[in-house]
mmCIF file of C-alpha atoms and ligand atoms in Angstrom:
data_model
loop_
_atom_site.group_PDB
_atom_site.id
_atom_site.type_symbol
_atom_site.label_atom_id
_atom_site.label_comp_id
_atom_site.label_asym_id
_atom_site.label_seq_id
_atom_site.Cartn_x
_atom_site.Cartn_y
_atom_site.Cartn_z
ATOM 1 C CA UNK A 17 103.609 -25.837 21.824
ATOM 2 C CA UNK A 18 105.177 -24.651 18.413
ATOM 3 C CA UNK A 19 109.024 -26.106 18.235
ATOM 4 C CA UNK A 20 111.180 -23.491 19.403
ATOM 5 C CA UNK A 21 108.891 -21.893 21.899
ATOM 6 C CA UNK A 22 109.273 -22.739 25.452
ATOM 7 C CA UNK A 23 106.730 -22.407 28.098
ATOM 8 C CA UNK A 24 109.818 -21.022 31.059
ATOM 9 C CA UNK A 25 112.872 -21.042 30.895
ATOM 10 C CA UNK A 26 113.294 -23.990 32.610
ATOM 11 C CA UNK A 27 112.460 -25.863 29.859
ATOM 12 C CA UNK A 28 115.914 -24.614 28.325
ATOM 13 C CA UNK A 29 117.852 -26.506 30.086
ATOM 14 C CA UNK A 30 120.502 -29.638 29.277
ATOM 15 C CA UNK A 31 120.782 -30.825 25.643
ATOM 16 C CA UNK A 32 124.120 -29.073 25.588
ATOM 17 C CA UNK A 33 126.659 -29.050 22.674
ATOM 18 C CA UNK A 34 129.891 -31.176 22.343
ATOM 19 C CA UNK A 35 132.710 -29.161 20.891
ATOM 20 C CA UNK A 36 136.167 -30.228 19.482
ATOM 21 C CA UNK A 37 139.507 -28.196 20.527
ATOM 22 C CA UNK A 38 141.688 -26.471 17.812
ATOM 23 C CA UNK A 39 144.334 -24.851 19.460
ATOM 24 C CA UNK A 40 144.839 -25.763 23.180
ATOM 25 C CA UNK A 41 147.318 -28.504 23.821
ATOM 26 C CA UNK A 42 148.863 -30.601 21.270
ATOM 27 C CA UNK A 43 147.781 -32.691 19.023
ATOM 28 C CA UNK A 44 145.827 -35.472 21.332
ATOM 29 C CA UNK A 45 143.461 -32.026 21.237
ATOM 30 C CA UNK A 46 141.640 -33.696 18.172
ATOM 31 C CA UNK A 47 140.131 -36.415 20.267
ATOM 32 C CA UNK A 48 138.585 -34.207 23.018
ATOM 33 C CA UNK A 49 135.230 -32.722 23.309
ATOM 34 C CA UNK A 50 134.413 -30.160 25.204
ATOM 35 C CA UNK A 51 130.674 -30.398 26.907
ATOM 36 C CA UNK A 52 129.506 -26.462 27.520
ATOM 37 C CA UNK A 53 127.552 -26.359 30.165
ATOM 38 C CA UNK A 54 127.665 -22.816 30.448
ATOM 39 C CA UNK A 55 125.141 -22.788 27.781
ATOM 40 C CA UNK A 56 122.397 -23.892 30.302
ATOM 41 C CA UNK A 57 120.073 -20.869 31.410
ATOM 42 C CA UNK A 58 121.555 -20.540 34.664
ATOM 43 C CA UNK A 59 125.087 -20.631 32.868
ATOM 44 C CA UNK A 60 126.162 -23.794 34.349
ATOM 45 C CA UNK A 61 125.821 -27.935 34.534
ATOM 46 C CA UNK A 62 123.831 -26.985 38.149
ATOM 47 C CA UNK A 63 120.338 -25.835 36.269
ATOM 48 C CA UNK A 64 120.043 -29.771 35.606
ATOM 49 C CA UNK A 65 119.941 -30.542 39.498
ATOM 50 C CA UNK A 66 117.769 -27.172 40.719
ATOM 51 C CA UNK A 67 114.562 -28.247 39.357
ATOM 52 C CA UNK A 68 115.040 -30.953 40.463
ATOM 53 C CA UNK A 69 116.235 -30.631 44.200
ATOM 54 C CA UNK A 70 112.926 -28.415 44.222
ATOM 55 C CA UNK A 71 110.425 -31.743 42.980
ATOM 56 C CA UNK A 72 112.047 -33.970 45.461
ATOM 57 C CA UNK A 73 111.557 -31.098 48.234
ATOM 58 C CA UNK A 74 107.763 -31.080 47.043
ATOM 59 C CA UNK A 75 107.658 -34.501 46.391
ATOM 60 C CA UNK A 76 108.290 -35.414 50.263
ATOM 61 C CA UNK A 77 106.508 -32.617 51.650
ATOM 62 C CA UNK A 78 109.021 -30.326 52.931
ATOM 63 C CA UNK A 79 108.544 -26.921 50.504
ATOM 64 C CA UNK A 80 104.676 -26.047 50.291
ATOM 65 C CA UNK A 81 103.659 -22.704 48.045
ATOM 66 C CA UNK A 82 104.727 -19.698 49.019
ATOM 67 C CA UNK A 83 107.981 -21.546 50.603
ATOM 68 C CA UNK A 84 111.531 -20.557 51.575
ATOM 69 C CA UNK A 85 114.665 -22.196 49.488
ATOM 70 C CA UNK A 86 117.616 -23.091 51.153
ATOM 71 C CA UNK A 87 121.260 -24.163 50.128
ATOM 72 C CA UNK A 88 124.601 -24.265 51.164
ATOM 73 C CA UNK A 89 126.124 -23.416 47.769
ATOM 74 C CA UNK A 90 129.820 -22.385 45.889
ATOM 75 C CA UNK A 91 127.146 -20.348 43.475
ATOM 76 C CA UNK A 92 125.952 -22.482 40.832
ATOM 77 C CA UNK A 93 123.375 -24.421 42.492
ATOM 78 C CA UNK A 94 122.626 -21.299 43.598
ATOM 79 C CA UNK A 95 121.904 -19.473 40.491
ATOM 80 C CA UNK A 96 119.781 -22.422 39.572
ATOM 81 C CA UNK A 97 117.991 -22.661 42.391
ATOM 82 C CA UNK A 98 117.293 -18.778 42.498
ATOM 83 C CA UNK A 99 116.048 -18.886 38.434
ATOM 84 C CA UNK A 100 113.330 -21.910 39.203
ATOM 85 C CA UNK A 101 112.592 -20.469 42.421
ATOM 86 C CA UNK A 102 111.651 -17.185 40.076
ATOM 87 C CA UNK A 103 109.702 -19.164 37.685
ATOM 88 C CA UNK A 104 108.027 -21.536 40.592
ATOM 89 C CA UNK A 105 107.024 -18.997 43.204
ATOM 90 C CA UNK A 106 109.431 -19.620 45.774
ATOM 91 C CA UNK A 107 111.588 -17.476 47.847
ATOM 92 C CA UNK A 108 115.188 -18.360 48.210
ATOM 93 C CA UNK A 109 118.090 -18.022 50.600
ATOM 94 C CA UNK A 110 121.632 -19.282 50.006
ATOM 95 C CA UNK A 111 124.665 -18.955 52.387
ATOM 96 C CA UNK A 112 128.149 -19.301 50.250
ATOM 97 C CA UNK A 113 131.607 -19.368 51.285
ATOM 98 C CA UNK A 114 133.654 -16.088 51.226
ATOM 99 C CA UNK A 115 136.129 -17.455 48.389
ATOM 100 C CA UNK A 116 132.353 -17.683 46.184
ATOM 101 C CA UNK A 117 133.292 -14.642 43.457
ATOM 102 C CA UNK A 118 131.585 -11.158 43.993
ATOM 103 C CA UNK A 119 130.375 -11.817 40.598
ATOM 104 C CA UNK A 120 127.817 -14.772 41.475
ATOM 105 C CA UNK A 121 126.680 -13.409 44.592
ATOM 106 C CA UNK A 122 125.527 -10.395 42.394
ATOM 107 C CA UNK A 123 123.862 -12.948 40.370
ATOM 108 C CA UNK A 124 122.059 -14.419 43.163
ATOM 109 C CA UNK A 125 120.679 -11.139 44.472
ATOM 110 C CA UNK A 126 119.738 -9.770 40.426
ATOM 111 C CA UNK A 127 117.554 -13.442 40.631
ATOM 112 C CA UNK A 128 115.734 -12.005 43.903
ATOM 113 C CA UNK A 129 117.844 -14.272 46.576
ATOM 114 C CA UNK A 130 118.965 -13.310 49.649
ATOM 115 C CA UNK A 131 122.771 -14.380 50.689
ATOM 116 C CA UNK A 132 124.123 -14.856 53.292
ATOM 117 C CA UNK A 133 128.333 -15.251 53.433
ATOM 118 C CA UNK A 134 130.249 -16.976 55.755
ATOM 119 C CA UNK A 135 133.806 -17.792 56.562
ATOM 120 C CA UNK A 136 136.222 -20.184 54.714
ATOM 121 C CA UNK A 137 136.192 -22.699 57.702
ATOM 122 C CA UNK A 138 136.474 -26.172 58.042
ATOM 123 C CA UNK A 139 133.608 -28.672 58.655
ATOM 124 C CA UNK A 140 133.765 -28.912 62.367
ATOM 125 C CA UNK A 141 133.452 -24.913 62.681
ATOM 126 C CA UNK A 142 129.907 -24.141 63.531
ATOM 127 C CA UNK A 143 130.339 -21.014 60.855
ATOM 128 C CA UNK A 144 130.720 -23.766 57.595
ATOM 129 C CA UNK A 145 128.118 -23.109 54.865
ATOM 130 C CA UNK A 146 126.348 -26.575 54.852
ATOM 131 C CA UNK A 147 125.611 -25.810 58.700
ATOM 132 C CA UNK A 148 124.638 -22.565 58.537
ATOM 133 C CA UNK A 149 122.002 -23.221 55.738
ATOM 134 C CA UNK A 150 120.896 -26.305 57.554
ATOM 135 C CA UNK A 151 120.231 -24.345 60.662
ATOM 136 C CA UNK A 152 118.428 -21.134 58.733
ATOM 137 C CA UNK A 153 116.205 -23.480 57.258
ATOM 138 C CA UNK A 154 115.106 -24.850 60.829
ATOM 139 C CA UNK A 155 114.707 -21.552 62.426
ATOM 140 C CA UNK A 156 112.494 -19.612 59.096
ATOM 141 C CA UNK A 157 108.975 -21.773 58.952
ATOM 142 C CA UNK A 158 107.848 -23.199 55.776
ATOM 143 C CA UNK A 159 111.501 -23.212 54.613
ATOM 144 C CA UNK A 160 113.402 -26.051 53.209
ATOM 145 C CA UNK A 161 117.146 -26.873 53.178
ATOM 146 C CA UNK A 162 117.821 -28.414 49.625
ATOM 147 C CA UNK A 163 120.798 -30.306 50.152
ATOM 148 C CA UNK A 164 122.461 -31.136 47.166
ATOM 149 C CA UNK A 165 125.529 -32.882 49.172
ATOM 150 C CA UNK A 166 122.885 -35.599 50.197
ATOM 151 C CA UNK A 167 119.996 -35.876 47.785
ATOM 152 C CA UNK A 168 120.183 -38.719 45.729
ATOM 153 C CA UNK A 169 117.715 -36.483 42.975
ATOM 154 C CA UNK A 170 121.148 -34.723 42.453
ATOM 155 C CA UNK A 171 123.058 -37.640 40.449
ATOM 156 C CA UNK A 172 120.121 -38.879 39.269
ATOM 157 C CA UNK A 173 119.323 -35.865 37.748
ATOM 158 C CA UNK A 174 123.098 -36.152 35.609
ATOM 159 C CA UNK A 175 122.362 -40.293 35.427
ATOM 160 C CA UNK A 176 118.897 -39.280 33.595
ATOM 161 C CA UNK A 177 120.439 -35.971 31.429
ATOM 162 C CA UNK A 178 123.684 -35.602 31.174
ATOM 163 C CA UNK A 179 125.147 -39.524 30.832
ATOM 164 C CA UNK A 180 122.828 -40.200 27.977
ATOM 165 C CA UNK A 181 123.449 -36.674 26.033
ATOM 166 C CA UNK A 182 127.115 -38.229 25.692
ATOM 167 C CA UNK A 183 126.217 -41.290 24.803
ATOM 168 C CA UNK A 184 124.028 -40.296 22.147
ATOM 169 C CA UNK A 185 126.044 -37.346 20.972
ATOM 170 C CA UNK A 186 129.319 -40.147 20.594
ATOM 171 C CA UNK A 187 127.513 -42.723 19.241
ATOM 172 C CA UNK A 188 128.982 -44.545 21.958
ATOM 173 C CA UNK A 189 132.467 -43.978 20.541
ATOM 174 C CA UNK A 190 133.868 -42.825 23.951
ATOM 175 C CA UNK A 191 136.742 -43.603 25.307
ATOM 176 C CA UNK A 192 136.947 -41.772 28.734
ATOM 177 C CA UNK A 193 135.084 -38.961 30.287
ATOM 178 C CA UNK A 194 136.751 -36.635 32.723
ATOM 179 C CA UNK A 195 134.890 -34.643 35.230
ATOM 180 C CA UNK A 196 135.569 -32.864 38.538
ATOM 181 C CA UNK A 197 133.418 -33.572 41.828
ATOM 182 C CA UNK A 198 132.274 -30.570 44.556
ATOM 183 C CA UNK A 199 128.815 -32.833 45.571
ATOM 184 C CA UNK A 200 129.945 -35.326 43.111
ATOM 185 C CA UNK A 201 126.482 -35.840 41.622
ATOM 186 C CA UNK A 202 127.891 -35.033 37.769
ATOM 187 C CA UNK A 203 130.288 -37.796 38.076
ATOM 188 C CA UNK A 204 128.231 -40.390 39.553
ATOM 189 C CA UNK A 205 125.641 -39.655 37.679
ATOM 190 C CA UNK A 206 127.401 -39.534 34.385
ATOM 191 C CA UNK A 207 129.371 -42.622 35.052
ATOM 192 C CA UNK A 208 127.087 -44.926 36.223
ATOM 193 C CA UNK A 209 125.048 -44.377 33.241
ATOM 194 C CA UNK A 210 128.289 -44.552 31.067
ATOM 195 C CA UNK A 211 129.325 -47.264 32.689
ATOM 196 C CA UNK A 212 126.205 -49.553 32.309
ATOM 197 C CA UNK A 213 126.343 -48.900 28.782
ATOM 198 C CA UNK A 214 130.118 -50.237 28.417
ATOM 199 C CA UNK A 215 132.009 -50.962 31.338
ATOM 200 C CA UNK A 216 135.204 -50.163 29.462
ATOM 201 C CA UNK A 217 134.745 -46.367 29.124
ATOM 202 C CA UNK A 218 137.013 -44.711 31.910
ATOM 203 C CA UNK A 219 135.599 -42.271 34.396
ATOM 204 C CA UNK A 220 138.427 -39.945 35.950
ATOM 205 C CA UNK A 221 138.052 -37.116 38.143
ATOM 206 C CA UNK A 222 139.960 -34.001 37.923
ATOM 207 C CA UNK A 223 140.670 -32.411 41.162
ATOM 208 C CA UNK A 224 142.513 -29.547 42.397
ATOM 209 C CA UNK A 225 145.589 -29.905 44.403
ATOM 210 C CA UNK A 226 144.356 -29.588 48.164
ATOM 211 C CA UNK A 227 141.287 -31.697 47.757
ATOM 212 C CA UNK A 228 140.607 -34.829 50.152
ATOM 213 C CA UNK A 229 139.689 -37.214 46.529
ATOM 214 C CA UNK A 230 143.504 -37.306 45.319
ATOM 215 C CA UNK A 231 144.567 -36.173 49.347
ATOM 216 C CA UNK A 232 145.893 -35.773 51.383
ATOM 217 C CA UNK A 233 147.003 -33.441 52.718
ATOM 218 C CA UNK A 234 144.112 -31.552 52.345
ATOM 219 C CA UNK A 235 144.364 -27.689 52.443
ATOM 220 C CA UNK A 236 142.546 -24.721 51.053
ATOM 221 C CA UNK A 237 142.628 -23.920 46.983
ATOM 222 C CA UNK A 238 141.473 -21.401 45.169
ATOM 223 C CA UNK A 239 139.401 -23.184 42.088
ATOM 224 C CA UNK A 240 135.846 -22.593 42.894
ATOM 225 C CA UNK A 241 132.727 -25.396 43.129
ATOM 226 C CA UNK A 242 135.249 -28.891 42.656
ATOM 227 C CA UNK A 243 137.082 -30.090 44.981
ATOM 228 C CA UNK A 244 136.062 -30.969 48.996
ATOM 229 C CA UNK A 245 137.662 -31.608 52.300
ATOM 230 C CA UNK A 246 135.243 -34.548 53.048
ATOM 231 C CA UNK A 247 133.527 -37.102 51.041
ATOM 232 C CA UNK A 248 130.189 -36.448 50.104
ATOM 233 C CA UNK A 249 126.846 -38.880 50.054
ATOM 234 C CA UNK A 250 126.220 -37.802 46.684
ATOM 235 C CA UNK A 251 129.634 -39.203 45.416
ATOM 236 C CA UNK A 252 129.493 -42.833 44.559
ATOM 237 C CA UNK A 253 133.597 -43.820 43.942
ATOM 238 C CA UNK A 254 132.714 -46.702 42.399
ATOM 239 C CA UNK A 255 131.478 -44.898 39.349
ATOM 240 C CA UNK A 256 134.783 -43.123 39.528
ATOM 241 C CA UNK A 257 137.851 -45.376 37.634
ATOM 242 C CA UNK A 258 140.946 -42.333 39.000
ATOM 243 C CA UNK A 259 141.014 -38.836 40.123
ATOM 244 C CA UNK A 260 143.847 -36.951 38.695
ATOM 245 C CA UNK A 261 145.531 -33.990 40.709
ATOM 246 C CA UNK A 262 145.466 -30.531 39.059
ATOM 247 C CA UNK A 263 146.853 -27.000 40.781
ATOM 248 C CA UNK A 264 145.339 -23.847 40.558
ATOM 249 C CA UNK A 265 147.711 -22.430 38.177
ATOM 250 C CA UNK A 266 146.975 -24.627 35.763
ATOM 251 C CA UNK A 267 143.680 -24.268 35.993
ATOM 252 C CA UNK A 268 143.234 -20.930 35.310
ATOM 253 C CA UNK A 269 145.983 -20.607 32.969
ATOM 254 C CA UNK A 270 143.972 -23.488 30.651
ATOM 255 C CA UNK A 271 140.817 -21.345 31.655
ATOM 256 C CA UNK A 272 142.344 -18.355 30.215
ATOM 257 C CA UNK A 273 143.856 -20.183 27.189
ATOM 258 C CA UNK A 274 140.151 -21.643 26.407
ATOM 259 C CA UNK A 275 138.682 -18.042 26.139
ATOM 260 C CA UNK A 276 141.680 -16.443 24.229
ATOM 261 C CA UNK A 277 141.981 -19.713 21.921
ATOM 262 C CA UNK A 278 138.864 -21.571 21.583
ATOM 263 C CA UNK A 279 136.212 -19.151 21.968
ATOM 264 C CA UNK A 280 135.016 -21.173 25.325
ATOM 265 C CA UNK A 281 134.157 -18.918 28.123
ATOM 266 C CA UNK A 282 134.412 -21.442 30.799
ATOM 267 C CA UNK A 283 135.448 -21.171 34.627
ATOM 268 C CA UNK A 284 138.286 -22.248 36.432
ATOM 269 C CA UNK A 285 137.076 -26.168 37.409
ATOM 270 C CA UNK A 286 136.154 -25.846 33.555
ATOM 271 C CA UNK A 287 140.328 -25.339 32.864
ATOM 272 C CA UNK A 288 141.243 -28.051 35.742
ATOM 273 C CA UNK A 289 139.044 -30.725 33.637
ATOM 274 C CA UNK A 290 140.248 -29.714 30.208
ATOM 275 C CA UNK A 291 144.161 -29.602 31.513
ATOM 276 C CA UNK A 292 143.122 -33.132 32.956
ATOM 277 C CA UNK A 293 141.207 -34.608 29.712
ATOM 278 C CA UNK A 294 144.381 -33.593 27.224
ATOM 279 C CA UNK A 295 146.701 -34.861 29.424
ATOM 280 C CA UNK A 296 144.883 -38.070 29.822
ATOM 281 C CA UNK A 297 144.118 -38.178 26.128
ATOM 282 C CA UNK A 298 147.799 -37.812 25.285
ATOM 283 C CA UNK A 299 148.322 -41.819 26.990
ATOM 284 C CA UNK A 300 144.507 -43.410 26.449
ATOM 285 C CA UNK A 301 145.075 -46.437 24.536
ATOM 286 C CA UNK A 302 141.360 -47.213 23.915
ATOM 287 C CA UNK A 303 139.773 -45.825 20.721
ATOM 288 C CA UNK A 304 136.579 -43.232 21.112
ATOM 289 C CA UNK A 305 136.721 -39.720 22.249
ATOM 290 C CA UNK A 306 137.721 -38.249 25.590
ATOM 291 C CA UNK A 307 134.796 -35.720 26.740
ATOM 292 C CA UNK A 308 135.410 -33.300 29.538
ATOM 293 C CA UNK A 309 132.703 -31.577 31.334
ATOM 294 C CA UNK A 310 132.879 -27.833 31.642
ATOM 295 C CA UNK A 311 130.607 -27.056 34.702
ATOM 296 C CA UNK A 312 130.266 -23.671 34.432
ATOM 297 C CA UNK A 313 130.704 -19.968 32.358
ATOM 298 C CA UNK A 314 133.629 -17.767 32.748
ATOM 299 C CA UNK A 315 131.745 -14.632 33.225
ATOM 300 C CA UNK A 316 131.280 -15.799 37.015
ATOM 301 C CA UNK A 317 134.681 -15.403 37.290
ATOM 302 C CA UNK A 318 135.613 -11.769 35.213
ATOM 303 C CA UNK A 319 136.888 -10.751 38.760
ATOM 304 C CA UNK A 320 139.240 -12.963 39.829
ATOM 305 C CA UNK A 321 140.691 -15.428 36.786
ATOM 306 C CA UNK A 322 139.828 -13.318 33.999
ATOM 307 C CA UNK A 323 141.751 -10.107 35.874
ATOM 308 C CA UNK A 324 145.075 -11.784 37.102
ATOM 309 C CA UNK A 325 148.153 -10.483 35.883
ATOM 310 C CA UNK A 326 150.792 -12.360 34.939
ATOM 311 C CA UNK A 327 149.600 -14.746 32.366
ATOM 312 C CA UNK A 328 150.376 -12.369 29.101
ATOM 313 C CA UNK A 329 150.946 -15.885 26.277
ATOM 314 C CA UNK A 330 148.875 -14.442 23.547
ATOM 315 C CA UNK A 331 147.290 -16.640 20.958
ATOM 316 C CA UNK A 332 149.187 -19.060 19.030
ATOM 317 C CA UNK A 333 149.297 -16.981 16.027
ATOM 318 C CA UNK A 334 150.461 -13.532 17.766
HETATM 319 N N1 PMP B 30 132.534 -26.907 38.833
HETATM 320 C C1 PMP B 30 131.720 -25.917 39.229
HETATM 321 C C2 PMP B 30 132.029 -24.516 38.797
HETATM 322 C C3 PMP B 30 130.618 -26.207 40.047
HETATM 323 O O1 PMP B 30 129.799 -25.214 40.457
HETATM 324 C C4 PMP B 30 130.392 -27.549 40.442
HETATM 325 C C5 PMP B 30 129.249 -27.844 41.359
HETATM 326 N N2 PMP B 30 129.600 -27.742 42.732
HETATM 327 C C6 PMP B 30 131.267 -28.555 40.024
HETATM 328 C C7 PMP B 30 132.329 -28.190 39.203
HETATM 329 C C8 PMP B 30 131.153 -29.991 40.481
HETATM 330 O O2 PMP B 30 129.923 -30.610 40.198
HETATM 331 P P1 PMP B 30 129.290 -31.663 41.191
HETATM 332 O O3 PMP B 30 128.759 -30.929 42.402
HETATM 333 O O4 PMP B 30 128.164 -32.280 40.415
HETATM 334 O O5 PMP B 30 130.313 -32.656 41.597
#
């Protein structure tokens, strides 16, 4: 195929771009990188797993042509399960939590999906997401739950992609890599691969105050796709060195400062891991850059972050 022609869109996805900070935080700024996964089709870090969720489904005989997707899903896996399941053939189905933003459920029905909300309910509530999907894809035939909070094609997906995009992109000058974890497939994936090729670059986890990683006690928060009230197969700790509490507020509020400042239109777990990699970049010791993972694209969030009140800094120059 002639370079710079792609046979689906698919074929898009991953090789995404490191970017330095020039404004936000002080000036530790000049050693982070920013890796902007909203650039990905789908518009987040979750178009690397969907494919691939889909192969392993196919692989073990569970989704046949002309099947049924499942997923329990905060949106993005979602979205990148609905745009493959457009390209493959597939039909798709996701149930989502009510705190998921209006503006990705739109985004799943625009892709075809169907979606189904449910309540914000703990695990043990028959109404939680990851049951309800589980138990729609037993009752529809020829459908097949995905389940991105067990698959192991989920970290392997970031351990074959995203880990050795950072490598390459740093030369291997990296000093620490900060991610957060909802499945916890980016940050095993990323640091495992990381780790194997130097043992000394640090792997910390950003996660937002209420979550069961830097917990407890563990209550509900508002930052959307990080963060978990149990810990899931798909997260390996030992590829994780710390996990570093962040609140909403500053979340957002670094969210908000990204867009206005930087030009990065990045969601809310986006802000939590930036907030996260300056503040751990202010008191790294080891040379090499600190890289933070920005999951996903603020536009999934122009109704909720991007319309609070009360946040009225203007740029650094105003
Ligand atoms: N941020 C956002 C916006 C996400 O959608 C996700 C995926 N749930 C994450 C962070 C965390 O990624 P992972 O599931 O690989 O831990």
């Amino acid at each position: 195929m002639a370079l710079g022609i792609y046979d689906t869109v698919l074929d898009t996805v991953g090789d995404t771009p490191l970017i330095r900070l020039h404004r936000v935080g002080g000036p530790e700024r000049a050693r982070v990188l920013v890796k902007l996964e909203s650039v990905n089709p789908g518009g987040s870090i979750k178009d690397r797993i969907g494919l691939a969720l889909i192969r392993a489904a196919e692989a073990d005989g569970r989704l046949k042509p002309g099947g049924t997707i499942v997923e329990a899903t905060a949106g993005n896996t979602g979205i990148a399960l609905a745009q493959a399941a457009a390209v493959l053939g597939y039909r798709s189905i996701f149930v989502v939590p009510a705190k998921m933003s209006q503006d990705k459920i739109r985004l799943l029905k625009a892709y075809g999906a169907a979606v189904e909300v449910v309540p914000d309910v703990g695990r043990d509530d028959p109404r939680h997401y990851h049951r309800v999907a589980r138990q729609l894809a037993e009752s529809i035939p020829g459908a097949a739950y995905m389940g991105q909070f067990e698959a192991a094609a989920n970290p392997e997906a970031h351990y074959a992609t995203t880990g050795p995009e950072i490598w390459a992109a740093t030369r291997g000058d990296i000093a620490m890599v900060v991610a957060g974890a909802g499945t916890g497939g980016t940050i095993t994936g990323i640091g495992r691969y990381l780790k194997e090729q130097n043992p000394a670059v640090e792997v910390v986890g950003a996660d937002p105050e209420g979550s069961i990683f830097t917990g407890p006690p563990v209550h509900p928060f508002q930052i959307e796709g990080m963060g978990e009230d149990y810990i899931p197969e798909t997260l390996d700790q030992a590829a994780v060195d710390r996990w570093v509490k962040v609140t909403d507020a500053e979340a957002f509020r670094m969210a908000r400062a990204l867009a206005r400042e930087e030009g990065l239109m990045v969601g809310g777990s986006s802000g939590a891991i930036v907030k996260v990699a300056l503040d751990e970049a202010r008191r790294v010791t080891r040379e090499g850059y600190v890289v933070a993972i920005c999951p996903d694209t603020g536009r999934n969030y122009l109704s909720n972050i991007f319309a609070e009140e009360g946040d009225t800094e203007g740029p650094r120059w105003s």
